[in-house]
C-alpha positions in Angstrom: 12.5 43.4 -3.8 16.0 44.8 -3.2 17.0 48.4 -3.0 20.5 49.7 -3.6 21.0 53.0 -1.9 23.8 55.5 -1.0 25.9 55.0 -4.2 26.8 57.4 -6.9 24.7 56.2 -9.9 25.9 56.2 -13.5 22.8 55.2 -15.4 24.4 54.4 -18.8 24.1 58.0 -20.0 24.7 60.4 -17.2 25.5 60.6 -13.5 22.1 60.6 -11.7 21.2 63.1 -9.1 22.6 62.7 -5.6 20.4 60.5 -3.4 19.2 58.3 -6.3 17.9 54.9 -5.3 17.5 51.8 -7.4 14.8 49.3 -6.7 15.0 45.8 -8.2 12.0 43.4 -8.4 12.5 40.0 -9.9 14.9 40.3 -12.8 13.9 43.9 -13.7 14.7 47.4 -12.4 11.4 48.5 -10.9 12.1 52.1 -10.1 15.0 54.7 -10.1 14.9 58.0 -8.2 14.7 59.6 -4.8 12.4 58.0 -2.2 11.4 55.0 -4.3 12.0 52.4 -1.7 8.9 51.0 0.1 9.2 50.4 3.9 10.8 47.2 5.0 12.5 46.6 1.7 15.8 44.7 1.9 18.7 47.1 1.0 22.3 47.1 0.0 24.3 50.2 1.1 26.5 51.4 -1.7 28.0 54.4 0.1 31.4 55.3 -1.3 30.8 53.3 -4.5 29.5 53.7 -8.0 26.4 51.8 -9.1 26.4 51.3 -12.9 25.0 48.9 -15.5 26.7 45.6 -16.1 29.3 46.1 -18.9 28.6 44.8 -22.4 31.5 43.4 -24.5 30.8 44.3 -28.1 33.6 42.4 -29.8 33.8 39.2 -27.8 35.6 35.9 -28.6 35.0 33.7 -25.6 36.3 30.7 -27.6 39.6 32.4 -28.2 41.5 30.6 -25.5 44.8 32.4 -25.0 46.5 31.2 -28.1 49.6 32.8 -29.7 48.4 32.6 -33.3 45.1 31.9 -35.0 46.1 28.4 -36.3 46.3 27.1 -32.7 42.5 27.5 -32.4 42.1 24.8 -35.1 44.3 22.3 -33.2 42.1 22.3 -30.0 39.6 19.4 -29.9 36.0 20.5 -29.9 35.4 18.9 -26.5 38.3 20.7 -24.8 37.5 23.9 -26.7 34.0 23.9 -25.2 35.4 23.5 -21.7 37.9 26.3 -22.2 35.1 28.5 -23.6 33.0 27.9 -20.5 36.0 28.9 -18.4 36.3 32.2 -20.3 32.6 33.0 -20.0 32.8 32.6 -16.2 35.9 34.8 -16.2 34.0 37.5 -18.2 31.1 37.6 -15.7 33.6 37.8 -12.8 35.0 40.9 -14.4 31.7 42.6 -14.6 30.7 41.8 -18.2 27.1 40.7 -17.8 26.3 40.7 -21.6 28.4 39.9 -24.6 28.0 40.1 -28.4 30.0 37.3 -29.8 32.0 38.7 -32.7 32.7 35.1 -33.9 33.1 31.6 -32.6 36.3 29.8 -33.2 34.4 26.6 -34.3 30.9 26.0 -35.4 28.4 25.6 -32.5 30.8 26.7 -29.7 29.0 30.0 -29.2 25.5 28.5 -29.8 26.1 25.7 -27.3 27.5 28.2 -24.7 24.6 30.6 -25.1 22.1 27.8 -24.6 24.0 26.3 -21.7 24.0 29.7 -20.0 20.3 30.2 -20.6 19.6 26.7 -19.2 21.8 27.2 -16.1 24.3 24.5 -17.0 27.2 26.9 -17.0 27.8 30.4 -15.6 28.4 33.3 -17.9 27.0 36.6 -19.3 23.8 36.8 -21.3 25.0 36.2 -24.9 24.3 36.8 -28.6 26.0 33.8 -30.2 28.1 34.3 -33.3 29.0 32.1 -36.3 32.6 31.4 -37.1 34.3 34.0 -39.3 33.3 33.2 -42.9 36.2 34.0 -45.2 37.5 33.1 -48.6 40.6 31.3 -49.8 43.7 33.3 -48.9 41.6 35.5 -46.5 41.8 36.0 -42.8 41.0 32.7 -41.2 42.2 30.5 -44.0 45.4 28.8 -42.6 45.6 25.9 -45.1 48.7 25.2 -47.1 49.3 23.2 -50.3 50.7 20.3 -48.3 48.8 20.6 -45.1 45.1 20.9 -44.3 45.1 23.3 -41.3 41.9 24.3 -39.6 41.7 27.7 -38.0 38.8 29.9 -36.9 37.4 30.5 -40.4 34.9 28.8 -42.5 36.2 29.0 -46.1 34.0 29.7 -49.1 34.6 30.9 -52.6 32.1 32.5 -54.9 28.5 33.5 -54.2 27.1 30.0 -54.2 29.5 28.8 -51.6 29.0 31.8 -49.4 25.3 31.3 -49.7 25.6 27.6 -48.6 27.9 28.4 -45.6 25.7 31.2 -44.5 22.7 28.9 -44.5 24.6 26.3 -42.5 25.3 28.9 -39.9 21.6 29.8 -39.8 20.8 26.1 -39.3 23.2 26.0 -36.4 21.1 28.6 -34.6 23.5 31.6 -34.5 22.3 35.1 -33.6 25.2 36.9 -35.4 26.6 36.2 -38.8 30.3 37.2 -39.2 32.1 37.7 -42.5 35.7 38.8 -43.1 35.9 41.4 -45.9 39.5 42.7 -45.5 42.8 41.1 -44.6 44.9 41.6 -41.5 48.5 42.2 -40.5 48.5 38.6 -39.1 48.0 37.3 -42.6 51.3 37.6 -44.5 49.7 37.4 -47.9 46.7 39.5 -47.2 47.5 42.5 -45.0 44.9 44.8 -43.6 44.7 47.1 -46.6 44.0 44.3 -48.9 40.3 43.4 -49.6 40.1 39.7 -50.6 36.4 39.4 -50.5 34.4 40.1 -53.7 31.3 42.2 -53.9 29.1 39.4 -55.1 30.3 37.1 -52.3 29.3 39.7 -49.6 26.0 40.3 -51.3 25.1 36.6 -51.3 26.1 36.2 -47.6 24.1 39.3 -46.5 21.1 38.3 -48.5 20.9 35.0 -46.6 21.4 36.7 -43.2 18.7 39.2 -44.0 16.2 36.5 -45.1 16.6 34.9 -41.7 16.6 38.1 -39.7 20.2 37.7 -38.4 22.5 40.4 -37.2 25.5 40.8 -39.5 29.0 41.7 -38.3 32.2 42.0 -40.4 35.9 42.4 -40.2 36.8 45.4 -42.2 40.2 47.1 -41.9 40.7 48.4 -45.4 38.9 51.5 -46.7 37.4 49.5 -49.5 36.0 46.9 -47.1 34.4 49.6 -44.9 32.6 51.0 -48.0 31.5 47.5 -49.1 30.1 46.9 -45.6 28.1 50.1 -45.6 26.8 49.6 -49.1 25.6 46.1 -48.3 23.9 47.0 -45.0 26.2 45.3 -42.5 25.0 46.0 -39.0 28.3 46.0 -37.0 31.6 47.0 -38.7 34.7 46.1 -36.8 38.1 47.9 -37.0 37.8 50.5 -39.8 41.5 51.4 -39.2 42.3 52.6 -42.7 39.0 54.3 -43.6 39.5 57.2 -45.9 37.4 60.4 -46.0 34.8 58.8 -48.3 34.5 55.8 -46.0 34.1 58.0 -43.0 31.4 60.0 -44.8 29.6 56.8 -45.7 29.8 55.6 -42.1 28.4 58.9 -40.8 25.5 58.7 -43.2 24.3 55.5 -41.5 25.3 56.2 -38.0 21.8 55.7 -36.7 21.8 52.1 -38.1 25.4 50.9 -37.8 27.7 50.1 -34.9 31.5 50.4 -35.0 33.8 48.3 -33.0 37.5 49.3 -33.2 38.8 46.2 -31.4 41.8 48.3 -30.3 43.1 46.1 -27.5 45.0 43.7 -29.8 46.6 46.5 -31.8 47.5 48.4 -28.6 49.0 45.4 -26.8 51.0 44.2 -29.8 52.6 47.7 -30.1 53.1 48.5 -26.4 53.3 45.1 -24.7 54.3 42.7 -27.5 57.6 41.9 -25.9 55.7 39.9 -23.2 54.9 37.3 -25.9 58.1 37.6 -27.9 57.0 40.3 -30.4 60.1 42.4 -30.6 60.0 45.9 -32.0 61.5 44.6 -35.2 58.6 42.1 -35.6 56.0 44.8 -34.8 57.6 47.1 -37.4 57.7 44.3 -40.1 54.1 43.5 -39.5 53.1 47.2 -40.0 51.6 47.4 -36.6 53.1 50.8 -35.7 51.5 52.3 -38.8 48.2 50.6 -38.1 48.2 51.9 -34.5 48.6 55.5 -35.8 45.8 55.0 -38.3 43.5 53.4 -35.8 43.9 56.3 -33.3 43.3 58.9 -36.0 40.3 57.1 -37.5 38.5 56.4 -34.2 39.2 60.0 -33.0 37.3 61.1 -36.1 34.6 58.6 -35.7 34.0 59.9 -32.1 33.8 63.5 -33.4 31.2 62.4 -35.9 29.0 60.9 -33.2 28.9 57.3 -34.4 27.9 54.5 -32.1 31.0 52.7 -30.9 31.3 49.6 -28.7 34.1 48.3 -26.6 35.8 45.0 -27.1 39.4 44.6 -28.3 40.0 41.0 -29.6 40.7 39.7 -26.2 41.5 36.0 -26.0 45.0 35.9 -27.5 48.2 35.4 -25.4 48.9 39.1 -25.8 45.3 40.1 -24.9 44.4 37.8 -22.0 40.7 37.2 -21.4 39.6 39.0 -18.3 41.5 42.2 -19.2 38.6 43.4 -21.5 37.8 46.5 -19.5 41.1 48.0 -20.5 39.3 49.2 -23.7 37.4 51.8 -21.7 40.6 53.6 -20.6 41.9 53.3 -24.1 38.9 55.2 -25.4 39.7 58.0 -23.0 43.4 58.1 -23.6 43.7 57.6 -27.3 40.3 58.6 -28.9 39.4 61.6 -26.8 36.3 60.2 -25.1 35.3 61.6 -21.7 35.1 59.0 -19.0 31.3 59.1 -19.1 31.3 58.7 -22.9 33.6 55.8 -22.7 31.4 54.1 -20.1 28.4 54.8 -22.3 30.1 52.8 -25.0 30.7 49.9 -22.5 27.1 50.0 -21.3 24.2 51.7 -23.2 25.6 51.5 -26.7 26.7 47.9 -26.2 23.3 47.1 -24.9 21.7 48.6 -28.1 24.0 46.3 -30.2 22.9 43.2 -28.4 19.2 44.0 -28.5 18.8 43.0 -24.9 17.2 45.5 -22.5 20.5 46.1 -20.8 23.2 48.8 -20.4 21.0 51.4 -18.6 19.7 51.8 -15.1 16.2 52.5 -16.1 12.8 51.3 -14.9 11.8 48.2 -16.9 15.3 47.3 -18.0 16.9 44.0 -17.0 18.6 44.1 -13.6 22.3 43.7 -14.7 24.2 45.9 -12.2 27.6 46.5 -10.8 28.7 48.2 -7.5 32.2 49.4 -8.0 34.4 50.7 -5.2 35.1 54.4 -5.4 34.2 56.8 -8.2 34.5 55.1 -11.6 34.1 58.3 -13.5 37.2 59.7 -11.7 39.2 56.6 -12.7 37.7 54.3 -15.3 40.8 52.0 -14.9 39.3 50.8 -11.7 37.0 48.5 -13.7 40.1 46.5 -14.8 40.5 45.0 -11.4 37.8 42.5 -10.3 38.6 43.1 -6.6 37.0 46.6 -7.1 33.7 45.0 -8.1 31.9 44.8 -4.8 28.7 43.5 -6.3 27.8 41.8 -9.6 24.1 41.3 -10.4 22.8 39.6 -13.6 19.1 39.2 -14.3 18.3 40.3 -10.7 20.5 37.6 -9.2 23.6 38.6 -7.2 26.5 36.6 -8.6 29.1 38.3 -6.4 28.6 40.1 -3.1 31.6 41.5 -1.2 29.6 43.8 1.0 29.3 41.4 3.9 25.6 40.6 3.5 23.2 38.8 1.2 19.5 39.0 0.5 17.0 36.2 0.1 15.2 38.1 -2.6 18.3 38.5 -4.7 19.2 34.9 -4.3 23.0 34.9 -3.9 24.3 32.0 -6.1 28.0 32.5 -6.0 30.6 34.5 -4.0 34.3 34.9 -3.9 
């Protein structure tokens, strides 16, 4: 057993009482409270630090490998792509993300292979729900083909209910946990911008029916108001973006807030608008793409979603050149600055609510839950931006095993397997 004492404890919902101790046995949290540590138990002293659950990335693309535009993902060989994905997964764990919900894999089987390799101990990474590629239609987000060039991207293209049914079944056969479908367009698709809804109702219905038959979680890309309404009507579990949701769409979302998760994926929009010049996106380009307008709508929509008490997860389309993998924790500060969350509420989105989305027993410091824990230097609730810097992570524990320990001591029971 291992006890963590002396730290300020954020349990995934609230700050625990002063003097709270956390006892870990095996891969589970055994007890939380005052005076719960038996005599002669090995301890870690967290004085001056915050003990919190490992973070959960709710819109994760570990196979998005720092590219400048989506078509580049199709030009990476599958072999190299798997190696780069493994590198990203290690990076995510090093930054305190002990669980991820893969919002889509850039190629079939990348996510499934990575998930299984992590579980088998072949590679290092967070516990993972593996996603399908983004299933789309001709001229939708993820279709980069041209009349004279066959260009692969991150999408699996289907047209009509029968093809969507077939592609969905192929993803099931691959062994995915999460089925992803693109309902709306996006500003990065010149012929199908965000407020366009290329997918047809019958196509979505066929895809969802297959996913439901095999008990898969369904996620979708939905920026237009119409796409959000379609997602709610057809019972999609996790609806990403929702930037242009009108009042009717917001009312529909609120009516299913106990069933549905929302993921704004705000990091990409934020960085393109405020930091696009680092990758050559001039203000003129940002304006032409309509990203200033999208930014304003996203802030207004997610502020309203917060007020309505919907379950929202962090994760901001990290993995492009403008959103480098490893900077994922920036979303937490964005929730506070732009959407009006308190620091504790934003941390809850990054822990407890993300844990609920994955279905793992993670995201809370609670007896019986999996022992995925972080010790962070200082008071995280006074400055959530401290989570953006991995040097502030003094201890990272996943599944009861300490991955990183910068406290100057290790424990045999915790089984230190890596250190920096």
